[in-house]
Short mmCIF file of C-alpha atoms and ligand atoms in Angstrom, two decimals:
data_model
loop_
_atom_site.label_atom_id
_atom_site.label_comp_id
_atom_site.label_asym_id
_atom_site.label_seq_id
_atom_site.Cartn_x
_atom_site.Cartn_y
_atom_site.Cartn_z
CA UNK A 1 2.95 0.35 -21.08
CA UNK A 2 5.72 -2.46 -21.30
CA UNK A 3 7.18 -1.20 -17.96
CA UNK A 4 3.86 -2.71 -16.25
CA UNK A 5 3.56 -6.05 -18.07
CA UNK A 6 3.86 -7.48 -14.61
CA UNK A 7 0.43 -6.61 -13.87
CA UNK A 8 -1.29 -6.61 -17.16
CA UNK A 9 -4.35 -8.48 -15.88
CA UNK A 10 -5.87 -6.11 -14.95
CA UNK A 11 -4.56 -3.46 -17.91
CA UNK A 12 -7.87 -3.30 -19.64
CA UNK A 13 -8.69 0.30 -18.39
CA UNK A 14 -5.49 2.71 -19.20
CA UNK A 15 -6.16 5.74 -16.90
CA UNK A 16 -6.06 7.99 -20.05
CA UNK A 17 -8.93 5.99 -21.36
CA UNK A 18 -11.39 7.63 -18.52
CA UNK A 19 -10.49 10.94 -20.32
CA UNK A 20 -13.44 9.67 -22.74
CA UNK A 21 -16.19 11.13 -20.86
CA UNK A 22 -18.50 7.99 -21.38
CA UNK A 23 -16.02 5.44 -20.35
CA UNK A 24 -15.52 7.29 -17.60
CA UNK A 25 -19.44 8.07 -16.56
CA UNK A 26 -20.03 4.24 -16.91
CA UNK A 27 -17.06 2.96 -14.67
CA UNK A 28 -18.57 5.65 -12.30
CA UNK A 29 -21.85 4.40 -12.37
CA UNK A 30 -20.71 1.23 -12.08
CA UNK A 31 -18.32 1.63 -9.05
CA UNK A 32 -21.24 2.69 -7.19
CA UNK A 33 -22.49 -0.16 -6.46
CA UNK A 34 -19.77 -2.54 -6.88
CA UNK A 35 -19.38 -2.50 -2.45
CA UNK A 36 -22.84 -3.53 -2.42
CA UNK A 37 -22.35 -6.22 -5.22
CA UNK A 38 -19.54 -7.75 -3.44
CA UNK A 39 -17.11 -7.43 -6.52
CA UNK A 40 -14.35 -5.93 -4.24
CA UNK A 41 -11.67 -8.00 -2.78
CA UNK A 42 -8.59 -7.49 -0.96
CA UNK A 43 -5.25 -8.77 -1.89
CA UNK A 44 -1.99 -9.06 0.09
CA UNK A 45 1.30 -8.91 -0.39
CA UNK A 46 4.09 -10.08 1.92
CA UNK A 47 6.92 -7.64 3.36
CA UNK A 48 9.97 -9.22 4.38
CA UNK A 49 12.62 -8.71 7.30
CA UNK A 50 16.14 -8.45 5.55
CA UNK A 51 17.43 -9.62 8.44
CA UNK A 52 15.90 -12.72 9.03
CA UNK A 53 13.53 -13.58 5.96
CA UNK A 54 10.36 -14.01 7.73
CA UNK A 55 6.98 -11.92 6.75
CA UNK A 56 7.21 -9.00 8.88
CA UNK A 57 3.82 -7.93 7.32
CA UNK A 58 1.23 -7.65 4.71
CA UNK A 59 0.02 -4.72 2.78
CA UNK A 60 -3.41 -4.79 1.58
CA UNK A 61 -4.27 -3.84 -1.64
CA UNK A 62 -7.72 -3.72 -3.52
CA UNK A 63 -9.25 -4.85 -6.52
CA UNK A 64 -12.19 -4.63 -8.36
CA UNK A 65 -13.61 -7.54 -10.54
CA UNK A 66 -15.68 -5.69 -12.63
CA UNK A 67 -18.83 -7.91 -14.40
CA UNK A 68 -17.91 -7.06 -17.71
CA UNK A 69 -14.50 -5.14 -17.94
CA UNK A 70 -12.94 -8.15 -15.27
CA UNK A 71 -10.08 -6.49 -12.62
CA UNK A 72 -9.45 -2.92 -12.39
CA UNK A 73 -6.42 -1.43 -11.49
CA UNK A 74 -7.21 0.53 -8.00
CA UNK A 75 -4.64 3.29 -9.77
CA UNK A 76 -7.67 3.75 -12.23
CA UNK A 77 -10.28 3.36 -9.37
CA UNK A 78 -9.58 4.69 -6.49
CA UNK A 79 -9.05 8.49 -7.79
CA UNK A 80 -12.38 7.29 -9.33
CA UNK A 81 -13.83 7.01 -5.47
CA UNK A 82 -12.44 9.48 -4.58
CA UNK A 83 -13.94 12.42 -6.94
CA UNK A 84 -17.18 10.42 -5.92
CA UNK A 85 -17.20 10.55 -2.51
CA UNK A 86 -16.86 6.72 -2.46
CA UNK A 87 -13.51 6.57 -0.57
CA UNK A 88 -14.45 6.99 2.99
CA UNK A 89 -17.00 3.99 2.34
CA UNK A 90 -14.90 1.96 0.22
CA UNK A 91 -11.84 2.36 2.40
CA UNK A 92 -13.88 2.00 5.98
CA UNK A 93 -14.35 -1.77 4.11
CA UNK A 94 -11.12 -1.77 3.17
CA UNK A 95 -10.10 -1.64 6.96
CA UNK A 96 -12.13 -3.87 8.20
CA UNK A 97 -11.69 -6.75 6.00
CA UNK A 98 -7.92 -6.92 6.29
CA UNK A 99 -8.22 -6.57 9.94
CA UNK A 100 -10.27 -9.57 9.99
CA UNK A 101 -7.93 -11.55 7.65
CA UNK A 102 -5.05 -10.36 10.18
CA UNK A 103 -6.54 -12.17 12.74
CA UNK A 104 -5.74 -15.58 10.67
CA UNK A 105 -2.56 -14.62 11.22
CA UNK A 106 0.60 -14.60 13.63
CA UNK A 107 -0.30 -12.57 16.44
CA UNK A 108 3.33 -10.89 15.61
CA UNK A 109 2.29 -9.72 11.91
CA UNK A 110 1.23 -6.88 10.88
CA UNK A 111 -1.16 -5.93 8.60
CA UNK A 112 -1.21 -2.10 6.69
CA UNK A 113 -3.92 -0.44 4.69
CA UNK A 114 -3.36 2.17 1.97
CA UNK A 115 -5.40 5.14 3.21
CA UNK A 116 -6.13 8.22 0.95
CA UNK A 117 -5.82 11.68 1.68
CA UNK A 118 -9.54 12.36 1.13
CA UNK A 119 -10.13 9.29 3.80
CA UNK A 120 -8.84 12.38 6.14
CA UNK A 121 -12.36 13.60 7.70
CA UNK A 122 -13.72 13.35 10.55
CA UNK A 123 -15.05 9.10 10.02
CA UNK A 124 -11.66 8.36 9.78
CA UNK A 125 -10.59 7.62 13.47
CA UNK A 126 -13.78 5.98 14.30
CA UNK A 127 -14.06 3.85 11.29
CA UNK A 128 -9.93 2.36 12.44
CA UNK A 129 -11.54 2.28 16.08
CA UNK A 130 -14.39 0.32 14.93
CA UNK A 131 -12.38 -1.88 12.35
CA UNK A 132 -10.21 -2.90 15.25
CA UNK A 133 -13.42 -2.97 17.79
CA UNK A 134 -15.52 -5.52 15.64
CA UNK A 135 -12.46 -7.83 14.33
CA UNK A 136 -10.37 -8.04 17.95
CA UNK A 137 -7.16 -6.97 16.04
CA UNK A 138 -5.00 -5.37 18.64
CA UNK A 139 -3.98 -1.63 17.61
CA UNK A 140 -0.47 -2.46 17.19
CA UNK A 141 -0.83 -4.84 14.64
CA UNK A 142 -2.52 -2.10 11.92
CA UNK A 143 -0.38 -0.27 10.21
CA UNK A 144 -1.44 2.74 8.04
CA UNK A 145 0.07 4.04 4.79
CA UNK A 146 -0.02 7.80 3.89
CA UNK A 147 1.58 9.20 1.14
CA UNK A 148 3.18 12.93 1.80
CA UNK A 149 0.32 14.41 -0.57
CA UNK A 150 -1.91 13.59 2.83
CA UNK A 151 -0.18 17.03 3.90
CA UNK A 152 -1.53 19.12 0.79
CA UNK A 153 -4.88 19.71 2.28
CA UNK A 154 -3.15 21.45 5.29
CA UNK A 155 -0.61 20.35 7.25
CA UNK A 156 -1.95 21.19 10.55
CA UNK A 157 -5.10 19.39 10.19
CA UNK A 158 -3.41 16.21 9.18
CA UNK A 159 -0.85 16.31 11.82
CA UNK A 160 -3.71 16.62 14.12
CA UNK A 161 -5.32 13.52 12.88
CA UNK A 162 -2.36 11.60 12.27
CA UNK A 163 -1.89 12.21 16.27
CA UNK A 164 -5.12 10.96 16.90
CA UNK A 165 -4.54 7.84 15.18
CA UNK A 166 -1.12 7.30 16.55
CA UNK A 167 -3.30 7.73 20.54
CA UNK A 168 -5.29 5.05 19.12
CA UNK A 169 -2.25 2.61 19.01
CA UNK A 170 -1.97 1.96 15.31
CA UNK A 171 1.25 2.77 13.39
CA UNK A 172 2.26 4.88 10.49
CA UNK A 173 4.28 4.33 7.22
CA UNK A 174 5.10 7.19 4.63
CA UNK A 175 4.51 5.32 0.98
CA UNK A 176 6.11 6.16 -2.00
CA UNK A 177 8.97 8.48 -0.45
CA UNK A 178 10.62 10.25 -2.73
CA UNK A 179 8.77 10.67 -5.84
CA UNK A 180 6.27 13.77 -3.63
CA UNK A 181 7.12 16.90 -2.51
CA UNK A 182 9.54 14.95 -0.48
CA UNK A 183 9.50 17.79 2.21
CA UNK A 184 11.74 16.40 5.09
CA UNK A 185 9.70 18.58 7.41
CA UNK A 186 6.52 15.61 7.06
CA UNK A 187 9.13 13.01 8.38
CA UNK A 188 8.88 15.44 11.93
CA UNK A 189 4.54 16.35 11.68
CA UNK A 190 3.75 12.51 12.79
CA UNK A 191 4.87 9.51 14.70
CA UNK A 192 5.86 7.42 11.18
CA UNK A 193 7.72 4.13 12.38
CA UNK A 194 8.47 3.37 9.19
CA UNK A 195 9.34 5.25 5.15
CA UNK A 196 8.45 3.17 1.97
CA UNK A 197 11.18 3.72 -0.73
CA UNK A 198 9.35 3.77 -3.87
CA UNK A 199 10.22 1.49 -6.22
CA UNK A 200 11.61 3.73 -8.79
CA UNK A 201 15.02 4.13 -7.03
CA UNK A 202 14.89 0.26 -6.31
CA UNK A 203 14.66 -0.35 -9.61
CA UNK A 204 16.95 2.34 -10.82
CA UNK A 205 19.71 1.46 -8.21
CA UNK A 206 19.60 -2.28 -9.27
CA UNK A 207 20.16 -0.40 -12.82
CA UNK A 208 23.48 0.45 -11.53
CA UNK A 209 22.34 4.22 -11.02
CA UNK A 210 24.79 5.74 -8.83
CA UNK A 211 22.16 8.30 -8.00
CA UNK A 212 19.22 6.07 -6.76
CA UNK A 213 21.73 4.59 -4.98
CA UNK A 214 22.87 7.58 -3.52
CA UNK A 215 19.23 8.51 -2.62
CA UNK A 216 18.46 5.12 -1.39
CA UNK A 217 21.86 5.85 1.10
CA UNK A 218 20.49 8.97 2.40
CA UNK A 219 17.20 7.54 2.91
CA UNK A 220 18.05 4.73 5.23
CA UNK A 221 20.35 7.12 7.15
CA UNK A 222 18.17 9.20 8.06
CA UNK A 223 15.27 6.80 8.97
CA UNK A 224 18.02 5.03 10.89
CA UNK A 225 18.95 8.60 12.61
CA UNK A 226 14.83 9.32 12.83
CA UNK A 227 13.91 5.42 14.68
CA UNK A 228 12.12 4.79 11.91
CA UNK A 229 12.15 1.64 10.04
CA UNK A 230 12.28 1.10 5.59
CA UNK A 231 10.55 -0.62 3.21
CA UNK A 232 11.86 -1.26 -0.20
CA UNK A 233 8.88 -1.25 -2.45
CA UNK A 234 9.38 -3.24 -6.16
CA UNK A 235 11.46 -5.46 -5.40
CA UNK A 236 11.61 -7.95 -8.23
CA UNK A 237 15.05 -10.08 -8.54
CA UNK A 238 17.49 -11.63 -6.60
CA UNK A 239 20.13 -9.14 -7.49
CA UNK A 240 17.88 -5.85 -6.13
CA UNK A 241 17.23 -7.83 -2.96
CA UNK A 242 20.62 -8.64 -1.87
CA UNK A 243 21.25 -4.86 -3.53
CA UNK A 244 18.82 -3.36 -1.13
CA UNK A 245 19.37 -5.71 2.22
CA UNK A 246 23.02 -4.47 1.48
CA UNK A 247 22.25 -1.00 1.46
CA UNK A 248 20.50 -1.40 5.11
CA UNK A 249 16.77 -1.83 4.20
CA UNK A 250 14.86 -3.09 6.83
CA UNK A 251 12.28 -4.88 4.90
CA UNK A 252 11.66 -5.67 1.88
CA UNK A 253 9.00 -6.21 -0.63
CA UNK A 254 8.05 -7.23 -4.13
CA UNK A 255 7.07 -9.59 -6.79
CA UNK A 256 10.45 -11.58 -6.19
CA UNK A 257 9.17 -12.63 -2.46
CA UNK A 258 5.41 -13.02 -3.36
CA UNK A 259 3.01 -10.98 -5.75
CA UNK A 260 -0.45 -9.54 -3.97
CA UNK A 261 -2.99 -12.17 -3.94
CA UNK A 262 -6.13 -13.56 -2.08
CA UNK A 263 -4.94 -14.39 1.89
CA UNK A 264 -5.59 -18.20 1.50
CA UNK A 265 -2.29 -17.96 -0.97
CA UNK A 266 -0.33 -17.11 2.16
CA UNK A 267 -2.19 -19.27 4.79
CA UNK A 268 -0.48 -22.38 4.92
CA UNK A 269 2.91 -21.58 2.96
CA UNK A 270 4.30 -19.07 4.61
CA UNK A 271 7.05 -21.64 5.85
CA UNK A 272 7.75 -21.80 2.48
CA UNK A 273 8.01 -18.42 1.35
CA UNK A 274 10.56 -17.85 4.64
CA UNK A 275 12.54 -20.44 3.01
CA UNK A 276 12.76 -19.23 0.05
CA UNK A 277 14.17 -16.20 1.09
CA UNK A 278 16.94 -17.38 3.35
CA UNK A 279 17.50 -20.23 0.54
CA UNK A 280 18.42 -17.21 -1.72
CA UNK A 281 19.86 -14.92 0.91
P1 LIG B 1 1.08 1.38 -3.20
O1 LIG B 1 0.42 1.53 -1.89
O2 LIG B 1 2.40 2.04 -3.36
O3 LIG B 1 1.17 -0.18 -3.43
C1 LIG B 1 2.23 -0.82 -4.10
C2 LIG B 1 1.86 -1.15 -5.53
O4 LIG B 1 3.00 -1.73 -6.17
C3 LIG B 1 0.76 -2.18 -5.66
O5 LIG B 1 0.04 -1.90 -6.86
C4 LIG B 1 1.54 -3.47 -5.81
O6 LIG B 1 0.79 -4.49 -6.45
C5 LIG B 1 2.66 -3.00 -6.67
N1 LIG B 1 3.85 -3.84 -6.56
C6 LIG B 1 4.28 -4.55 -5.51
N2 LIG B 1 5.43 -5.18 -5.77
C7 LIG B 1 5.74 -4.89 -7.06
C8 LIG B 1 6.81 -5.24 -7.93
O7 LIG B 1 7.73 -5.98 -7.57
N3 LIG B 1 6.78 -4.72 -9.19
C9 LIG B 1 5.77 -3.91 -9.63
N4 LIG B 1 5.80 -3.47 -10.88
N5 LIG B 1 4.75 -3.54 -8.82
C10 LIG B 1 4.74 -4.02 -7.56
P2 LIG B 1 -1.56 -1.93 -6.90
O8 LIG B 1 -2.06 -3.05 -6.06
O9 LIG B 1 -1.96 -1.86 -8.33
O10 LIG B 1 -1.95 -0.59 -6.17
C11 LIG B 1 -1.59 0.65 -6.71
C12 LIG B 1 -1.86 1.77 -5.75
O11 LIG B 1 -3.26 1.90 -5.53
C13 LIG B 1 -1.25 1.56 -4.37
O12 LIG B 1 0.13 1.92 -4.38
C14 LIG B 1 -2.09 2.48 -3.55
O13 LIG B 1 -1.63 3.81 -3.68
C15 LIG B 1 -3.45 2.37 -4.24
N6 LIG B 1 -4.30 1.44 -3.47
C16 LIG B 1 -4.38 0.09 -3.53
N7 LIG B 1 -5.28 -0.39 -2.65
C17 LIG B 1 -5.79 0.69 -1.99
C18 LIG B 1 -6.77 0.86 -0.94
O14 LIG B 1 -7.34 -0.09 -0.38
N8 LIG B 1 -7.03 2.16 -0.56
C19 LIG B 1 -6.38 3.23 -1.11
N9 LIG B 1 -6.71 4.46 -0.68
N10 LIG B 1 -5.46 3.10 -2.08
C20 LIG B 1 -5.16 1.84 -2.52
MG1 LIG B 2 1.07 1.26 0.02
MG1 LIG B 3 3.99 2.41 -2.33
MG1 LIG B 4 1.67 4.08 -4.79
#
């Protein structure tokens, strides 16, 4: 779709595609055993403090290099794992190789992992315990990302383990608020330092949409009123930057301060990308 040309390298398998049975039985087959053929990777992507343009944090984000079909989209994948039972597995990986690539960085960033709902059993705690155990990353510096859909499979239950994680020391971030069920009684079921603002009312607001504005407005207030912090996801100009910064963001993110890519990208120049921010701040 033209509204994702920014990532059409890895385009080659449309999500409606899998909807042919075959295509879909192969990837599966395939997927199986693409953790033990090393074809996963992890990218990340920097998240920026408005206030003073240095990387707050990364968020890590997978890919698959398939042999054949070359990168899939983890939005065509990892519902994929997760009807497979592949998610824990994958995911437990996940964790552990990002904590390992935040310990070649500042001791004051902080790294967060996309976790799925059906990463929610009982492996979960241990495999963030023994993430942290093997790579020395302090708790404090993981950061997990839920989405409010983590709630569907019972509220109780995930309150309970979000509690357990937050005893562990790690932190929490809601992704993609706003564009879910959007109950505000999830913002009060866990300890979440921080909402993501999905990037559909970033976008829509640098549109000049008085109602993504509006919604942005509310949001910030009431993480502000909560303690909590915000990310702006999507942010891709100049214009939705200052936009966002000016309507209180915390942090920011997006192709317009650095797209996701492999860690060495952001080893040495991360001078650099500071500067480039408060250059065009
Ligand atoms: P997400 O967690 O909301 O991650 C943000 C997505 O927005 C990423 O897509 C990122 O590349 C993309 N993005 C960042 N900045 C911009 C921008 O300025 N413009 C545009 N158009 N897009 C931007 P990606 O990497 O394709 O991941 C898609 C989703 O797949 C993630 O959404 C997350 O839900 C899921 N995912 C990725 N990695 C993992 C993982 O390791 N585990 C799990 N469970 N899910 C993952
Ligand atoms: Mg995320
Ligand atoms: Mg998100
Ligand atoms: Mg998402």
């Amino acid at each position: 779709a033209a509204k994702d040309a920014g990532r059409g390298q890895y385009r080659i398998f449309e999500p409606m595609m899998l909807e042919a049975s075959e295509a879909r039985r192969r990837l599966l087959t395939d997927l199986k055993e693409a953790l033990s053929e090393g074809q996963f990777s992890v990218f990340y992507q920097p998240i920026i403090c408005s206030a003073s343009g240095r990387v707050a944090s990364y968020e890590a984000l997978l890919r698959w290099q398939h042999p054949e079909l070359g990168t899939i989209s983890p939005e065509t994948f990892i519902p994929l794992a997760e009807d497979a039972g592949l998610i824990s597995e994958i995911g437990g990986w996940v964790m552990r190789t990002a904590c390992e690539a935040a310990m070649h960085l500042d001791d004051d960033v902080i790294m967060a992992v996309n976790v799925s709902p059906l990463q929610f059993d009982d492996s979960l705690a241990s495999r963030v315990v023994n993430a942290l155990g093997a790579t020395g990353l302090p708790p404090r510096r993981l950061q997990l990302e839920v989405t409010e859909s983590v709630f569907m499979r019972g509220a109780d239950r995930t309150a309970e383990e979000l509690a357990r994680l937050d005893a562990i020391g790690v932190s929490l971030a809601l992704d993609d608020f706003g564009t879910g069920y959007s109950s505000l009684g999830y913002l009060q079921r866990a300890a979440f330092a921080k909402i993501k603002i999905d990037r559909s009312f970033v976008t829509k607001s640098g549109e000049n949409c008085k109602e993504s504005t509006a919604i942005v407005r509310a949001i910030v207030a009431l993480a502000d009123s909560l303690g909590m912090i915000t990310t702006a996801e999507g942010i891709q100009t100049k214009a939705e930057a200052d936009l966002l910064r000016a309507l209180g963001c915390t942090q920011l993110q997006g192709y317009f301060f650095g797209k996701p890519a492999p860690l060495e990208t952001y080893l040495a120049p991360l001078a650099e990308i500071a500067g480039h921010v408060r250059g065009n701040g």
